[in-house]
Coordinates of C-alpha atoms in Angstrom, one line a residue:
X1 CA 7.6 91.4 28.2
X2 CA 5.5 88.0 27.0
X3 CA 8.6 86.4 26.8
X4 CA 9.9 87.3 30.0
X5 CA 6.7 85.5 32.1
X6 CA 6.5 82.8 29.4
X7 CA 10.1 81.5 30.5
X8 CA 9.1 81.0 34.1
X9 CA 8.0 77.3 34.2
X10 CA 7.0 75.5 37.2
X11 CA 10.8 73.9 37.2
X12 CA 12.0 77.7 37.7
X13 CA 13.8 78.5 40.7
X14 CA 11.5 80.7 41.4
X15 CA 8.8 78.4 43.0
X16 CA 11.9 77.3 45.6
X17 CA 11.9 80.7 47.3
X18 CA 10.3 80.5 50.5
X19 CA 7.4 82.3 51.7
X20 CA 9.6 85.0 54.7
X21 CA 11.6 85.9 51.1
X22 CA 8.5 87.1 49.7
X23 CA 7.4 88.7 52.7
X24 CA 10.2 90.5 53.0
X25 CA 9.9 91.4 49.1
X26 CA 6.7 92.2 49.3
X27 CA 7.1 94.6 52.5
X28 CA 10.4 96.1 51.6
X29 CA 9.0 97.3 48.0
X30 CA 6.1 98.6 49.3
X31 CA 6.4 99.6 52.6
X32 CA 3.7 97.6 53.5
X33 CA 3.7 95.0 57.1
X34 CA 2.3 91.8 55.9
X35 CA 3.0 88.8 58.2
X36 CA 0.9 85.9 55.6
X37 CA 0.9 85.5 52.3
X38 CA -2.8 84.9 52.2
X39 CA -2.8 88.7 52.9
X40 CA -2.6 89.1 49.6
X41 CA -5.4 87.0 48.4
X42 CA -7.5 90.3 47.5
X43 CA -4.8 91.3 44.3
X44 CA -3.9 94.8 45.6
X45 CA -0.8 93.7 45.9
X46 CA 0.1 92.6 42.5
X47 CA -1.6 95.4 41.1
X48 CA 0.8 97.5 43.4
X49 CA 3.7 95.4 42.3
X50 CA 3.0 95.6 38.6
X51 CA 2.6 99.8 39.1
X52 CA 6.2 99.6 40.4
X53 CA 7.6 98.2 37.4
X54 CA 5.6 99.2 34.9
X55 CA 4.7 103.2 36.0
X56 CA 1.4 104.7 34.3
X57 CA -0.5 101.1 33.2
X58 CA -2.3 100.2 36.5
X59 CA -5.4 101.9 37.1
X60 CA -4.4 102.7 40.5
X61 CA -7.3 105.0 41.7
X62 CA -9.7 101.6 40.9
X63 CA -7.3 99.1 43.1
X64 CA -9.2 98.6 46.6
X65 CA -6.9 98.0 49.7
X66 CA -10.0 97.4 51.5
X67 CA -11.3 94.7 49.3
X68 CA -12.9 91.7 52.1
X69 CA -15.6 90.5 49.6
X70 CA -15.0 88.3 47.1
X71 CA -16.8 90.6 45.3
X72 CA -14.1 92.9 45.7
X73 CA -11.2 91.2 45.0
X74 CA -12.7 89.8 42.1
X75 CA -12.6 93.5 40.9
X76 CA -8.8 93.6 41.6
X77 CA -7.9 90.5 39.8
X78 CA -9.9 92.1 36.7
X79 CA -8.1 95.2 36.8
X80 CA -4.5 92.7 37.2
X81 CA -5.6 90.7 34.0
X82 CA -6.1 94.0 32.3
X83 CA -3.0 95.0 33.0
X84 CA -1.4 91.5 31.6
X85 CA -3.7 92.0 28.7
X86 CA -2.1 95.1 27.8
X87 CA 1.5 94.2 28.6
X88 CA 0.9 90.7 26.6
X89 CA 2.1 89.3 29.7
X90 CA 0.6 85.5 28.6
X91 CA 0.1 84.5 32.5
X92 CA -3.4 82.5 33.8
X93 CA -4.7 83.6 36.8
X94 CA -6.9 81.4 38.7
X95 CA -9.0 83.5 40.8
X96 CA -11.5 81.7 42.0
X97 CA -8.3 79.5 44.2
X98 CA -6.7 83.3 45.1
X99 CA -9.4 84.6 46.4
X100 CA -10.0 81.9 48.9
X101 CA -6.5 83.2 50.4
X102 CA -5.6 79.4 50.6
X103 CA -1.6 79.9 51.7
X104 CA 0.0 77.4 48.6
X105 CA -2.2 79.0 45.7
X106 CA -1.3 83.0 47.1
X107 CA 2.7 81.4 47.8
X108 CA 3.2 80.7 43.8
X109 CA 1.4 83.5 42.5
X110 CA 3.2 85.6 44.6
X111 CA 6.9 83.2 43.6
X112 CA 6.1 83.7 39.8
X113 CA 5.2 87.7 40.3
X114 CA 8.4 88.1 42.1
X115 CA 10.5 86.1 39.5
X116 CA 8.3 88.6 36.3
X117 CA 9.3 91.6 38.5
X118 CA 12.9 90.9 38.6
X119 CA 13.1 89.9 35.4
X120 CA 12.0 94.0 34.0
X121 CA 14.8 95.8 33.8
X122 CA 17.1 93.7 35.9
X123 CA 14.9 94.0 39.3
X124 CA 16.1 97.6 39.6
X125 CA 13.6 99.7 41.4
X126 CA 12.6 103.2 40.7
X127 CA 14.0 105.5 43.7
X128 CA 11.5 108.3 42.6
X129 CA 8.6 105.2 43.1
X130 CA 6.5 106.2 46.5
X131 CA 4.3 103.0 47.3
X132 CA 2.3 104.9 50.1
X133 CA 1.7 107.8 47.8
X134 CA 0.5 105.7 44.9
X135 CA -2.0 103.5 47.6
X136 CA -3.3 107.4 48.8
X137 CA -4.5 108.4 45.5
X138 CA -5.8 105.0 44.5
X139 CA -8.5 106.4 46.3
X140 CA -9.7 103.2 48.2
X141 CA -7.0 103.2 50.9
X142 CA -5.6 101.1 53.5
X143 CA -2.3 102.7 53.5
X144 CA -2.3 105.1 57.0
X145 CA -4.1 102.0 59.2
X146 CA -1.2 99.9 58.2
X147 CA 1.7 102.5 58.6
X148 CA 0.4 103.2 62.1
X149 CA 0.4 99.7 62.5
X150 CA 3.6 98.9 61.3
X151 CA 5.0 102.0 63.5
X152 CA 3.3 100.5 66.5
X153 CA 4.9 97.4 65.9
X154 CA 8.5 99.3 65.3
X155 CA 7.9 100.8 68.4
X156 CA 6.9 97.6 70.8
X157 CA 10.1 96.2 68.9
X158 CA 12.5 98.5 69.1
X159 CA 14.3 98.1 72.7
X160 CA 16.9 101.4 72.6
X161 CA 13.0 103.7 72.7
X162 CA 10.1 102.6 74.7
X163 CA 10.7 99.0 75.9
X164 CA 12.7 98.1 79.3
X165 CA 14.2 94.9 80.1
X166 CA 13.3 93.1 83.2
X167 CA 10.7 95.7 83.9
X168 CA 13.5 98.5 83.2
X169 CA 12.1 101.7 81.8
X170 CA 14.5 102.9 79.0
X171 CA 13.2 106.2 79.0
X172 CA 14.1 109.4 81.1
X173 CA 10.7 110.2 82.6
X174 CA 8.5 108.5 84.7
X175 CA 9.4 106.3 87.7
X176 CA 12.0 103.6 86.9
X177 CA 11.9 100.1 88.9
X178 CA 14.4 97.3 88.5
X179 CA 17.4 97.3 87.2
X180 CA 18.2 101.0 84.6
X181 CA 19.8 100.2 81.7
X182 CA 21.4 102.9 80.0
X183 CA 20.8 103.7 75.8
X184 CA 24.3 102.4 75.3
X185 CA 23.3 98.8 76.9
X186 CA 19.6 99.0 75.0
X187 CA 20.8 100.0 71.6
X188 CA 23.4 97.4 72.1
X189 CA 20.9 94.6 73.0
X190 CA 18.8 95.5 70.0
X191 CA 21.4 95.3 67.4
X192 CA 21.9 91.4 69.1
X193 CA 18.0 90.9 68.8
X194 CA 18.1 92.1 65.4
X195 CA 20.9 90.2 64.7
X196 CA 19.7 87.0 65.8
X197 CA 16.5 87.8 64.1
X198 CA 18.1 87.6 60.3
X199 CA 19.7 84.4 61.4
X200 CA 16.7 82.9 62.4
X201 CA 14.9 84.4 59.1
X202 CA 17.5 82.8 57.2
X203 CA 17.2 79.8 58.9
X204 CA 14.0 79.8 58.6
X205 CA 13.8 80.3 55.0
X206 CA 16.7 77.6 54.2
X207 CA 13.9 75.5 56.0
X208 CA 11.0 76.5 54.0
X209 CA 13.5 75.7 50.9
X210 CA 14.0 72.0 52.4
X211 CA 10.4 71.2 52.5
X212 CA 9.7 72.0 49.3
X213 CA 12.1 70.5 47.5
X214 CA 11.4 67.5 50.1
X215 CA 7.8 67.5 49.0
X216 CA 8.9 67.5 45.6
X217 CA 11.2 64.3 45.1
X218 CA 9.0 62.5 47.4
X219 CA 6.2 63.2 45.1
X220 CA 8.5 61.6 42.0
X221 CA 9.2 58.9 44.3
X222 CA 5.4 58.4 44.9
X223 CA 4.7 58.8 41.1
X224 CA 6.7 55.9 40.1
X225 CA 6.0 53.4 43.5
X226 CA 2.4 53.9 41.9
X227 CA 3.3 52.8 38.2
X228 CA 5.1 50.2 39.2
X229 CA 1.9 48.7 41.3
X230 CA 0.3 48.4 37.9
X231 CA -0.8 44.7 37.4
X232 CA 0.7 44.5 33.8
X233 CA 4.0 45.6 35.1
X234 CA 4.6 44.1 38.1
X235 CA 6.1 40.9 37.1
X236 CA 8.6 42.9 34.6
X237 CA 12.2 42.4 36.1
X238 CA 12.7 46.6 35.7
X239 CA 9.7 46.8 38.2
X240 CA 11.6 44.5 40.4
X241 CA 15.0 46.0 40.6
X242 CA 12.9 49.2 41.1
X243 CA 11.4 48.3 43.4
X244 CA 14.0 47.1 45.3
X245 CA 15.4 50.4 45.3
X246 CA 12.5 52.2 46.6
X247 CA 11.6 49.6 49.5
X248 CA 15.5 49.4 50.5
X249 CA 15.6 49.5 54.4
X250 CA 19.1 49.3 55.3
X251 CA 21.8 51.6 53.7
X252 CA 24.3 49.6 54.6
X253 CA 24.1 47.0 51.6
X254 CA 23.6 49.4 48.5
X255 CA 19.9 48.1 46.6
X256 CA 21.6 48.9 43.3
X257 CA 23.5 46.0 43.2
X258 CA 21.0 43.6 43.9
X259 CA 18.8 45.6 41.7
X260 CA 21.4 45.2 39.0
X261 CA 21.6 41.4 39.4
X262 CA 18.0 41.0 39.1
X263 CA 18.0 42.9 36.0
X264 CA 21.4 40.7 35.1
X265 CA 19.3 37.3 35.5
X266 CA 16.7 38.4 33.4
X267 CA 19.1 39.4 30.3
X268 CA 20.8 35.8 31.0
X269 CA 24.2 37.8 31.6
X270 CA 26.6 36.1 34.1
X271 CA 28.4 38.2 36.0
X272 CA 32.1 37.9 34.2
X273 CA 29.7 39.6 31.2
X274 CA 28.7 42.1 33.2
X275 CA 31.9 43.7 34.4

């Protein structure tokens, strides 16, 4: 199991999957309705997540869903390093950043926990597993205001039940004004909504995967701009024809070549040698 979270390095693909993915992960497993992922900063979550795939070693009756305090999340994130402790899982968690549910520092906890998870027994969940019944006899439960929030939010969302378009009452009581639509034309309008609504997750997520690796070779880019300003370096021909790589402004003429025939002059190779 050691092995298994000691393979996951910050180059895994695993810190490339975008925040709705883990939402989604995180809600789909346990039936939960999470919209941040700073909504995890108390470590309920993971504990929950670690009782999924590994049944009987979480403490689950000393997990607080309720946890606000720092105090109290503190207490969660003891009860999480227990649980690595006894699974050997060899996994630093830096609490005192989680706890301050700053959205990066949740986001790559929350990456590598999904990568462990998929990585026991080939990410294959136990059907028998009931998230909300585990949560109720944890004791210290958050589990029925959040289902009757996420069933309110179903509701308000769900067009074919409550909702009428263009002030268009869907249901069969009560006075209707506007134009009627008919179940047919609703349940047809919400299978478009929820159509477009994956697209624009996946769209959305594709994005979230752009940034990051944006922000990632940009800050390679950044690293080496930075060694090259070093006063001892900057009059080496290398830091040149970098240089001139890095600062290029038009695309048109390709800097490697120019970069090549500074490093050309330096080695005193004329460019019938170089060919």
């Amino acid at each position: 199991m050691s092995m298994a979270a000691a393979n996951i390095g910050m180059m895994d693909g695993a810190y490339f999957v975008g925040r709705n993915e883990i939402l989604s992960w995180i809600n789909a497993r346990l039936q939960l309705s999470l919209t941040k992922v700073e909504e995890a900063a108390s470590g309920a979550v993971q504990c929950q997540m670690m009782d999924m795939v590994h049944p009987g070693v979480v403490p689950m009756h000393k997990v607080n869903f309720d946890a606000k305090t720092e105090y109290d999340m503190i207490q969660n994130y003891k009860i999480l390093q227990e649980v690595f402790n006894k699974l050997r899982i060899e996994k630093h968690i830096d609490v005192n950043k989680l706890v301050r549910g700053r959205p990066l520092d949740n986001l790559e906890f929350l990456q590598w926990l999904k990568r462990y998870c998929d990585s026991v027994n080939r990410g294959i969940m136990n059907e028998n597993y009931n998230p909300t019944e585990r949560r109720y006899k944890g004791g210290k439960d958050r589990t029925h205001r959040s289902s009757n929030k996420s069933s309110k939010s179903l509701q308000a969302n769900s067009i074919s039940s409550r909702v009428s378009i263009d002030g268009a009452s869907l249901t069969s009581s009560g006075p209707k004004q506007g134009k009627v639509y008919t179940m047919s034309d609703g349940e047809n309008s919400a299978e478009q909504i929820l159509e477009l609504s994956e697209k624009i997750a996946d769209l959305k997520l594709s994005l979230d995967n752009m940034e990051k690796e944006r922000d990632f070779y940009f800050s390679k880019l950044r690293d080496i701009e930075i060694l090259c300003e070093r006063s001892e370096l900057g009059h080496l021909p290398m830091t040149k024809a970098i240089q001139k790589i890095l600062y290029a402004a038009d695309v048109r003429e390709p800097p490697l070549l120019e970069a090549h025939e500074i490093i050309n002059r330096s080695l005193g190779l004329s460019p019938d040698e170089t060919e």
